[in-house]
Backbone atoms as SQL, in Angstrom:
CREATE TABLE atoms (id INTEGER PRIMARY KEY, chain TEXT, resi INTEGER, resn TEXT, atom TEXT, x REAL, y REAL, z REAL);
INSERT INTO atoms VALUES
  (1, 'A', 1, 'UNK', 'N', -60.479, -202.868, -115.948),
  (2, 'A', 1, 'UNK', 'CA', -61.564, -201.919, -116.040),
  (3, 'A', 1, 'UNK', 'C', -62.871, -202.678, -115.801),
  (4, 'A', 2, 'UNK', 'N', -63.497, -202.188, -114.807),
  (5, 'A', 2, 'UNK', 'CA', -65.076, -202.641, -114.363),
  (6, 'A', 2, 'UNK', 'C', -66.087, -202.736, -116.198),
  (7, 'A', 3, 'UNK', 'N', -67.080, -203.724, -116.033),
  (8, 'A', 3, 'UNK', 'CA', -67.978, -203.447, -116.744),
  (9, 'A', 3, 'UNK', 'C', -68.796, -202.555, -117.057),
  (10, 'A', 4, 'UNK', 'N', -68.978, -201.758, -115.850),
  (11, 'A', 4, 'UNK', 'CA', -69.825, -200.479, -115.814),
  (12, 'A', 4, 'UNK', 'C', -69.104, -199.526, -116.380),
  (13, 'A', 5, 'UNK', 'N', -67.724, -199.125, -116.229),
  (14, 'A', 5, 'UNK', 'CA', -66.857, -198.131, -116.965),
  (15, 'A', 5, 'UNK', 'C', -66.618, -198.220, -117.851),
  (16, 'A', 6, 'UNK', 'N', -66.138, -199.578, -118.855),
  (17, 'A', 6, 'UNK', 'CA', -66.175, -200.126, -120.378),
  (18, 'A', 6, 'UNK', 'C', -67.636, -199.278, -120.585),
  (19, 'A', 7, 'UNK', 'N', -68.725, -199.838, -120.735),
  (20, 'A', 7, 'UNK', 'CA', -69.924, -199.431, -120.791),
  (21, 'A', 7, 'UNK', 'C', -70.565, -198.039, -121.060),
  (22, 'A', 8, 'UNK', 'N', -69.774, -197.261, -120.176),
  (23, 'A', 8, 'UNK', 'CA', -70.111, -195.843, -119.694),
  (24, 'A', 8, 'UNK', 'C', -68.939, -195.035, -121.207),
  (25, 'A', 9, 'UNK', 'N', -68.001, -195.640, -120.958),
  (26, 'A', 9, 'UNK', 'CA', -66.635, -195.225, -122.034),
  (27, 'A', 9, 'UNK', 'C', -67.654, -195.336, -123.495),
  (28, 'A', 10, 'UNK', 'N', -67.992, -196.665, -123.602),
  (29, 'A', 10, 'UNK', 'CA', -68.831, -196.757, -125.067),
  (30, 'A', 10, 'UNK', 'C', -69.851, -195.999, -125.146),
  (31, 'A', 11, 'UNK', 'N', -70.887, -195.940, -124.214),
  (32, 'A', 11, 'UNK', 'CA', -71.928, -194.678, -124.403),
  (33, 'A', 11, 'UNK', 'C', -71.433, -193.399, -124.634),
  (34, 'A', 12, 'UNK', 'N', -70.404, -193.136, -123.652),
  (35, 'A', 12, 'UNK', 'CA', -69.894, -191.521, -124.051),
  (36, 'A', 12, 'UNK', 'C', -69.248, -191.044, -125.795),
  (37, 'A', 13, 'UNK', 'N', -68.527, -192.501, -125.789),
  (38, 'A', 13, 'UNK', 'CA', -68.491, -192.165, -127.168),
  (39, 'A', 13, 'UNK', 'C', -69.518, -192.167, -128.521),
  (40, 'A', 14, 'UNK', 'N', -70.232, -193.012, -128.078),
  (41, 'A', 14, 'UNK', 'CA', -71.304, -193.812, -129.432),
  (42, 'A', 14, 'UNK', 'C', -71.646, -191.556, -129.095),
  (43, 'A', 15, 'UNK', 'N', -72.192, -191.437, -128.151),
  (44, 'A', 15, 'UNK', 'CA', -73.071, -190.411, -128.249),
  (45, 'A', 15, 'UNK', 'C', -72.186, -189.331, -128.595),
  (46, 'A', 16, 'UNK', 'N', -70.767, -189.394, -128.605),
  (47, 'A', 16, 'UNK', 'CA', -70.006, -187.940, -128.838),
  (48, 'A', 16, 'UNK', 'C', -70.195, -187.870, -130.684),
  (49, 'A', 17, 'UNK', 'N', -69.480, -188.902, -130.981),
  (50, 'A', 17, 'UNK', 'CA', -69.859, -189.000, -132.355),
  (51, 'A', 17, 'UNK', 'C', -70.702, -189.009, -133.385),
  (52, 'A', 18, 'UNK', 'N', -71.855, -188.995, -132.844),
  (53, 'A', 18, 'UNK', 'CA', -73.263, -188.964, -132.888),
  (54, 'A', 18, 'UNK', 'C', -73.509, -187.768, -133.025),
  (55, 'A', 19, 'UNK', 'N', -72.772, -186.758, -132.072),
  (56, 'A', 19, 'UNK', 'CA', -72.469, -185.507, -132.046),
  (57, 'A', 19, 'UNK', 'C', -72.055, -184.863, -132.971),
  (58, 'A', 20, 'UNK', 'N', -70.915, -185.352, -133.140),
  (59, 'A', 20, 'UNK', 'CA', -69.690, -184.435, -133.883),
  (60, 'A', 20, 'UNK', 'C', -70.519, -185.027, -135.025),
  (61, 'A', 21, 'UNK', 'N', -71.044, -185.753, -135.628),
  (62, 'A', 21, 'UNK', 'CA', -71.496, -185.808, -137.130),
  (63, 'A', 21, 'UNK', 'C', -72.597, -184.748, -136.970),
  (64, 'A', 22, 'UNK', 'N', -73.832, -184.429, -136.325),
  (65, 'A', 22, 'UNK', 'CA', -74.942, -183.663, -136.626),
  (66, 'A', 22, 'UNK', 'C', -74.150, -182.444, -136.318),
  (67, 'A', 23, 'UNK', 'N', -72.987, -182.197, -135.588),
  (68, 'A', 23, 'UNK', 'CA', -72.510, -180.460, -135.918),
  (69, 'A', 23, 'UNK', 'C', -71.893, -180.511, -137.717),
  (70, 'A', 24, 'UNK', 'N', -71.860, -181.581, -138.427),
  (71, 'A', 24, 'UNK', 'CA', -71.212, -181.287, -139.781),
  (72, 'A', 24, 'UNK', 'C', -72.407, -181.334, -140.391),
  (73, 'A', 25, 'UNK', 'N', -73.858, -181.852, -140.266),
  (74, 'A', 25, 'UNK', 'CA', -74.813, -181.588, -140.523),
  (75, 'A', 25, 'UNK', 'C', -75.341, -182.724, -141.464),
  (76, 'A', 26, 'UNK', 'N', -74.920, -183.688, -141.129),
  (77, 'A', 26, 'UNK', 'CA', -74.843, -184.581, -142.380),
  (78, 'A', 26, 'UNK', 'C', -76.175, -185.972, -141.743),
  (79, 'A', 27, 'UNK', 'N', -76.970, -185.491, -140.648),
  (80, 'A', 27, 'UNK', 'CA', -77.904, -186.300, -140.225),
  (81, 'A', 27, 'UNK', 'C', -78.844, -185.206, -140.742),
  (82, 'A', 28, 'UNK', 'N', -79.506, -183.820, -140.710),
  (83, 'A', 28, 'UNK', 'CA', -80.629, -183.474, -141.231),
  (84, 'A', 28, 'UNK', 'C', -80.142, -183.538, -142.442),
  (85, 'A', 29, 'UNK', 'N', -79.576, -183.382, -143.030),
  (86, 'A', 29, 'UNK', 'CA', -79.886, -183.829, -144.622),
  (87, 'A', 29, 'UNK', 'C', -79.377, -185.160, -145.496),
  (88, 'A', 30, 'UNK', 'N', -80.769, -186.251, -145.696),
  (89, 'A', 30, 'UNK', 'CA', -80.511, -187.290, -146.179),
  (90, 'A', 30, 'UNK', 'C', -80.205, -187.437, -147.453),
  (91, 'A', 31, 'UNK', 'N', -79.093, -186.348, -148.234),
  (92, 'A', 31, 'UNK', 'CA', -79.305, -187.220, -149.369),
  (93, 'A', 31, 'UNK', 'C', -78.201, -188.280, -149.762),
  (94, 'A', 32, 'UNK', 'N', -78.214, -188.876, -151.108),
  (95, 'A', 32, 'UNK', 'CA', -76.749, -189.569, -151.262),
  (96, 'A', 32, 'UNK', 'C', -75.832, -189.351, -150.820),
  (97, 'A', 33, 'UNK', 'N', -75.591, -188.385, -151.846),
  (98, 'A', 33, 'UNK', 'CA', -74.262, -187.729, -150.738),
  (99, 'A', 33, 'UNK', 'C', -73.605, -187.261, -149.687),
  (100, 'A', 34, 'UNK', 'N', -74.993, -186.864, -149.083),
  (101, 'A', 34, 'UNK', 'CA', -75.022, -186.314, -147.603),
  (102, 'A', 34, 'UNK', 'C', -74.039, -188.520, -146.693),
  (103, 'A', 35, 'UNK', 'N', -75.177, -189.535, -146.923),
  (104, 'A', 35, 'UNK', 'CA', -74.869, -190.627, -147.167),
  (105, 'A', 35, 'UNK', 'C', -73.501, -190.909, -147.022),
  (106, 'A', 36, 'UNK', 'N', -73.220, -190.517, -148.730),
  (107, 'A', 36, 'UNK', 'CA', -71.582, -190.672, -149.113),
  (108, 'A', 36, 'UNK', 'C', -70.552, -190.491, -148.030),
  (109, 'A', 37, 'UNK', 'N', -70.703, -189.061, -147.372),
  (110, 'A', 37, 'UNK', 'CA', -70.048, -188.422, -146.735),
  (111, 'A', 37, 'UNK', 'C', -69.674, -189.034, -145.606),
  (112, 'A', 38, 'UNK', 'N', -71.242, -189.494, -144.836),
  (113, 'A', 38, 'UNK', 'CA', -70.710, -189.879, -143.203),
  (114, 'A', 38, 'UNK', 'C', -70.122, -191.711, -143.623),
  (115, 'A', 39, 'UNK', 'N', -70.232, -192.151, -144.673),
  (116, 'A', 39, 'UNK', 'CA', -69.280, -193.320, -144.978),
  (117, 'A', 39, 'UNK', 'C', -68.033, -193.060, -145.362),
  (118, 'A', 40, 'UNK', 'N', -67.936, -192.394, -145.644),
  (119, 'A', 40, 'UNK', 'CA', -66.483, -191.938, -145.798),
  (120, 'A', 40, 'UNK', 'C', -65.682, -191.616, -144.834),
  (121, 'A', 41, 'UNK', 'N', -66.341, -191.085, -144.079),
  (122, 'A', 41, 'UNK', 'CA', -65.881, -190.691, -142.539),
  (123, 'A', 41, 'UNK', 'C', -65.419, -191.444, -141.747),
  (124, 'A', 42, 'UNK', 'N', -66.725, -192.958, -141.772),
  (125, 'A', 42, 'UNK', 'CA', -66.626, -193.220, -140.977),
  (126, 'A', 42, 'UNK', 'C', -65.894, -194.776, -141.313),
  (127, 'A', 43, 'UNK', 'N', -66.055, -194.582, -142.659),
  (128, 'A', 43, 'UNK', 'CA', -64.239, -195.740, -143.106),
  (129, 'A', 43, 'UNK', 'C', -63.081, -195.193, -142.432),
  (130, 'A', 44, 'UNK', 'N', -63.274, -194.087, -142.861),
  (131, 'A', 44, 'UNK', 'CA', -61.373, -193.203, -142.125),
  (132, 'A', 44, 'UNK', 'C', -61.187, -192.903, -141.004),
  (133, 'A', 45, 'UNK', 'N', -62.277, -192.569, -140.148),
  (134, 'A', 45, 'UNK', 'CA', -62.287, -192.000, -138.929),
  (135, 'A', 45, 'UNK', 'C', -62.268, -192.526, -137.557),
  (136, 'A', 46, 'UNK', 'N', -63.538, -193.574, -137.679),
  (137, 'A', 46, 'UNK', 'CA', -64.276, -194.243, -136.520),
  (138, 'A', 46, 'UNK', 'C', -63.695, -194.654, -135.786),
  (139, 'A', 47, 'UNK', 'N', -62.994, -195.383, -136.237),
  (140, 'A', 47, 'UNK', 'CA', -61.745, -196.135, -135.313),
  (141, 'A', 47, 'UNK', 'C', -61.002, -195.320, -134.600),
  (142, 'A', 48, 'UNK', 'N', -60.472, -194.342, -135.111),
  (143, 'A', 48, 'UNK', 'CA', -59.299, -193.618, -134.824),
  (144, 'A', 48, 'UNK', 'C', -59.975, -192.481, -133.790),
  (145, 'A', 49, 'UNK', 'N', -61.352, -192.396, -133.773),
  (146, 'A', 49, 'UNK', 'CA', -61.959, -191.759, -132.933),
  (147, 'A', 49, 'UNK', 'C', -62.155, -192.111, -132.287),
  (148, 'A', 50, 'UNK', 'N', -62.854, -193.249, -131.497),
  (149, 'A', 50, 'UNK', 'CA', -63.121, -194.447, -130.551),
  (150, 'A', 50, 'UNK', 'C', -61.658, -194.631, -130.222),
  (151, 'A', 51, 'UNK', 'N', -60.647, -194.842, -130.780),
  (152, 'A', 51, 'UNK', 'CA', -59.502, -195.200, -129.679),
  (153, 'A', 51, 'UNK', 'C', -58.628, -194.005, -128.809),
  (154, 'A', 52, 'UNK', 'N', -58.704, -193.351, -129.988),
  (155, 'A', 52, 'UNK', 'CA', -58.268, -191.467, -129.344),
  (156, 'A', 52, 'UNK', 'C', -59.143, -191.023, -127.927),
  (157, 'A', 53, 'UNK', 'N', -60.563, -191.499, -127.645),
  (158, 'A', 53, 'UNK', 'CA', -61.162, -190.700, -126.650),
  (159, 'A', 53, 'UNK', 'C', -61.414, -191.984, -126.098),
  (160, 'A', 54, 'UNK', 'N', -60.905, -193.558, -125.957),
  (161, 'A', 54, 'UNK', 'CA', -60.952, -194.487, -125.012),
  (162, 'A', 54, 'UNK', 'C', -59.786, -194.409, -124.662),
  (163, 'A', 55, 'UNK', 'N', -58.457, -193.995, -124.966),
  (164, 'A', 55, 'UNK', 'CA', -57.159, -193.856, -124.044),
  (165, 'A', 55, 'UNK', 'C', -57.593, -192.864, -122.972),
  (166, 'A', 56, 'UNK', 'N', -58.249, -191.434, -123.415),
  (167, 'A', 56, 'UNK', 'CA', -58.201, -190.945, -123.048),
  (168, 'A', 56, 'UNK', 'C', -58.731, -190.838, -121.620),
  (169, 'A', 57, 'UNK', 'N', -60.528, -191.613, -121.732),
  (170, 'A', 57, 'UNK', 'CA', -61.627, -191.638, -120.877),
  (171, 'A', 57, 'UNK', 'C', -61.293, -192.845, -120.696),
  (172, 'A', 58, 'UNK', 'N', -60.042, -193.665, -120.017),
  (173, 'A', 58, 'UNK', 'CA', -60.201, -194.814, -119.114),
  (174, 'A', 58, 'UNK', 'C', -59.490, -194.161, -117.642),
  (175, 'A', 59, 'UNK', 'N', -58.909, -192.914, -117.988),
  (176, 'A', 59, 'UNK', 'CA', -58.404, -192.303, -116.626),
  (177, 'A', 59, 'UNK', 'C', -58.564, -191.974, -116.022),
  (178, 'A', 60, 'UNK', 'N', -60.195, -191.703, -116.052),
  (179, 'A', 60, 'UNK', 'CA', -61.634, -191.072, -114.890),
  (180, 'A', 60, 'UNK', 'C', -62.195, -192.148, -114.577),
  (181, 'A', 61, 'UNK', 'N', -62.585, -191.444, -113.021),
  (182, 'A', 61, 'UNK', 'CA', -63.229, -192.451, -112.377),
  (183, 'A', 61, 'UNK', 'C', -64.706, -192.690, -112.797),
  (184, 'A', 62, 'UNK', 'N', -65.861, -193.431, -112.736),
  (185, 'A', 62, 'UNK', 'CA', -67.006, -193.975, -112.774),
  (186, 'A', 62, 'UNK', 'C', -67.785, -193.026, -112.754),
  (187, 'A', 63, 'UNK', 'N', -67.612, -191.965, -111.767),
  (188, 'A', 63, 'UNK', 'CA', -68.369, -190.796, -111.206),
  (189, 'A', 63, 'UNK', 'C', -67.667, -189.730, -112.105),
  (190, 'A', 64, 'UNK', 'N', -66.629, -189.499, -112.691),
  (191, 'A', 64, 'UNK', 'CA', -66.193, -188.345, -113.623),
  (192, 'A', 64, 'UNK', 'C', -67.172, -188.804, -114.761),
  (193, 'A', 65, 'UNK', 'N', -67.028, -189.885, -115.282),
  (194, 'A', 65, 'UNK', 'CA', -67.661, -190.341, -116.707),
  (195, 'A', 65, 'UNK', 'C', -68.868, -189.973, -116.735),
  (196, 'A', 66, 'UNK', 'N', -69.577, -190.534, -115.556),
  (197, 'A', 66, 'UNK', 'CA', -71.697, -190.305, -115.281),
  (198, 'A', 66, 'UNK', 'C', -71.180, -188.639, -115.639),
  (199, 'A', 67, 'UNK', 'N', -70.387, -187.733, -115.136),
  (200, 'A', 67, 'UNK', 'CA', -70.549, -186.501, -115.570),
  (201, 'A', 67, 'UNK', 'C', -70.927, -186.475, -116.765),
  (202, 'A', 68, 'UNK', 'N', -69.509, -186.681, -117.710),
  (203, 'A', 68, 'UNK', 'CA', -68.926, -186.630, -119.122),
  (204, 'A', 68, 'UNK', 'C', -70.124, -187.021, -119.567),
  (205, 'A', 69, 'UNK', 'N', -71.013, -188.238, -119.152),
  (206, 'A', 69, 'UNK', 'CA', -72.372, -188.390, -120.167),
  (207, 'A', 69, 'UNK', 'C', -73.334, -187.594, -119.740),
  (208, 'A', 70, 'UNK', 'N', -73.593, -186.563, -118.496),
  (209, 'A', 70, 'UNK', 'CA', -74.794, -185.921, -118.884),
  (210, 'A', 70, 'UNK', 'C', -74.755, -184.969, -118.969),
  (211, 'A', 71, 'UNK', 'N', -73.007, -184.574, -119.357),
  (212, 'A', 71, 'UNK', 'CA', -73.002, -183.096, -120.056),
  (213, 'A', 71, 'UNK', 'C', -73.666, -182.842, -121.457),
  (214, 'A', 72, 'UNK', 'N', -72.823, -184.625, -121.753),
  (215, 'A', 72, 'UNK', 'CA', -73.766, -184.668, -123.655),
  (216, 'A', 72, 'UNK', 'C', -75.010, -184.855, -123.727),
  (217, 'A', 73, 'UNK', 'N', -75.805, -185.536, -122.608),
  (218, 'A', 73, 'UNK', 'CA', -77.160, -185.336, -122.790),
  (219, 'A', 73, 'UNK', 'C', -77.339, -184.193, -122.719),
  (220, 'A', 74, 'UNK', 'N', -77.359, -183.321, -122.236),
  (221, 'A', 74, 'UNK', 'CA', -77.731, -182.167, -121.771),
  (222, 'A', 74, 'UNK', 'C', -77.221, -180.419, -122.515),
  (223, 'A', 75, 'UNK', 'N', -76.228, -181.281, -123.510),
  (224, 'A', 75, 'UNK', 'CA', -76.092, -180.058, -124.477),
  (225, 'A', 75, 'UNK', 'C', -75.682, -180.767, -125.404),
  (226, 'A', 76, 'UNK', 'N', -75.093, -179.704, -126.582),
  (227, 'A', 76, 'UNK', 'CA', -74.686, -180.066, -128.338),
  (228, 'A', 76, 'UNK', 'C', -73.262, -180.262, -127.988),
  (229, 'A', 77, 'UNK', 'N', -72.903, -180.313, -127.221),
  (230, 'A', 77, 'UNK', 'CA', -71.383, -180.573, -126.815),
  (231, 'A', 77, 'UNK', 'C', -70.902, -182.120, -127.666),
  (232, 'A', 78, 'UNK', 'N', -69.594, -181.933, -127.630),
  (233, 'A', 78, 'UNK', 'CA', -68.719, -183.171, -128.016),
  (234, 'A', 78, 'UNK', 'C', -67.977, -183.514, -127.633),
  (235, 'A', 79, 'UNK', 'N', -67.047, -184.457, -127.895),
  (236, 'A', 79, 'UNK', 'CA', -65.932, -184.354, -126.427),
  (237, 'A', 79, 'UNK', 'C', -64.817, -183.681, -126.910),
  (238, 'A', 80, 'UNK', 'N', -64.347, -183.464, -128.272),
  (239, 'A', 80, 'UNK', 'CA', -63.618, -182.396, -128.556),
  (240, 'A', 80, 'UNK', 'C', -63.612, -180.908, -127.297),
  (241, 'A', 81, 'UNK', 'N', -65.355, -180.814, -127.050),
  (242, 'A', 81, 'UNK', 'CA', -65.532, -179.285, -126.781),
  (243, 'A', 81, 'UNK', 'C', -65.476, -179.769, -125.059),
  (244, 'A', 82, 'UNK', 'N', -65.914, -181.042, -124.357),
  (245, 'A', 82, 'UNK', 'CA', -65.772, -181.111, -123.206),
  (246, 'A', 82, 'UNK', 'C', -64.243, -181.408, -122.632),
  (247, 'A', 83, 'UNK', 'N', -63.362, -182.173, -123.518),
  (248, 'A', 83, 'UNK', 'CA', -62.155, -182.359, -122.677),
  (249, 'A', 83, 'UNK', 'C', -60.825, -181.465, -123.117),
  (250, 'A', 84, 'UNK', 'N', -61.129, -180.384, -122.159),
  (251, 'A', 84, 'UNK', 'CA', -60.528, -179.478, -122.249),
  (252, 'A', 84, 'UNK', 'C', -58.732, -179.439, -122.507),
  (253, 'A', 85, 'UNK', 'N', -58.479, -180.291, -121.519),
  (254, 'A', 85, 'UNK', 'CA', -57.137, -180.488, -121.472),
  (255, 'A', 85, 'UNK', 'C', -56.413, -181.313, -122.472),
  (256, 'A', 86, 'UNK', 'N', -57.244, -182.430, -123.094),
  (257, 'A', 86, 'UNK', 'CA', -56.831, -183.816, -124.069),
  (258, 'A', 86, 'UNK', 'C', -56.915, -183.107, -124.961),
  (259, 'A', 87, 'UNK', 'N', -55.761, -183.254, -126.197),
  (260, 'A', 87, 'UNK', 'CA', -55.584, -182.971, -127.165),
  (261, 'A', 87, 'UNK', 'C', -57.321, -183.328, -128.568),
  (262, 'A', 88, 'UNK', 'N', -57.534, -182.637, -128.800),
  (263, 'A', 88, 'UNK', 'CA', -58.540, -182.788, -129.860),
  (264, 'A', 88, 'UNK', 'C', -58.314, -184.193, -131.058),
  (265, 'A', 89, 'UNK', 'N', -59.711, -184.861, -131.623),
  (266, 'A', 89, 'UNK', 'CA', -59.541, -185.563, -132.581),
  (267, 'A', 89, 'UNK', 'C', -59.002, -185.252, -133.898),
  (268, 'A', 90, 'UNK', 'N', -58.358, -185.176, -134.284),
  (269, 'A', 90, 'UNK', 'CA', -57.633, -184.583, -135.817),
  (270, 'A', 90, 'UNK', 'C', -58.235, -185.776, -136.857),
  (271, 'A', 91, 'UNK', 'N', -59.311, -185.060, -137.700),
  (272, 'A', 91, 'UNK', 'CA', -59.882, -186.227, -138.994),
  (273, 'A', 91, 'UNK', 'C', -58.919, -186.312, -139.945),
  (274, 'A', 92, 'UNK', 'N', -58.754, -187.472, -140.670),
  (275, 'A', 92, 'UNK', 'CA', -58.101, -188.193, -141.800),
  (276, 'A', 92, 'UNK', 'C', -58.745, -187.228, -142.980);
């Protein structure tokens, strides 16, 4: 895998997840627990999220991915909601 596609794979994700936490809502509201929550998550989850949607997004080409990232710029989307066909992330 090119450097530019590693690269492109990590942006799409850093930013999907980035995602999928502000649809649970747990970035506008700072409190402890709000806190608590996305650590908890992201003890159980992170990993298992990052490897679930890097099997997935190493099978597009360079030019599919530049898509995949400026769909997420460009809306509240996640990749749950963009990859239609790949089975969804299932949380711990």
């Amino acid at each position: 895998m090119t450097q530019i596609k590693s690269d492109l794979i990590c942006e799409i994700i850093r930013k999907s997840q980035t995602r999928f936490l502000n649809k649970k809502g747990w970035t506008a509201e700072r409190s402890e627990a709000c806190e608590q929550s996305v650590l908890e998550w992201v003890k159980n989850n992170a990993c298992s999220y990052r490897n679930h949607y890097k099997q997935q997004l190493e099978a597009y080409s360079t030019g599919e991915l530049s898509e995949v990232l400026k769909c997420l710029n460009e809306s509240d989307k996640d990749l749950n909601d963009i990859l239609n066909e790949a089975p969804e992330f299932i949380e711990k």
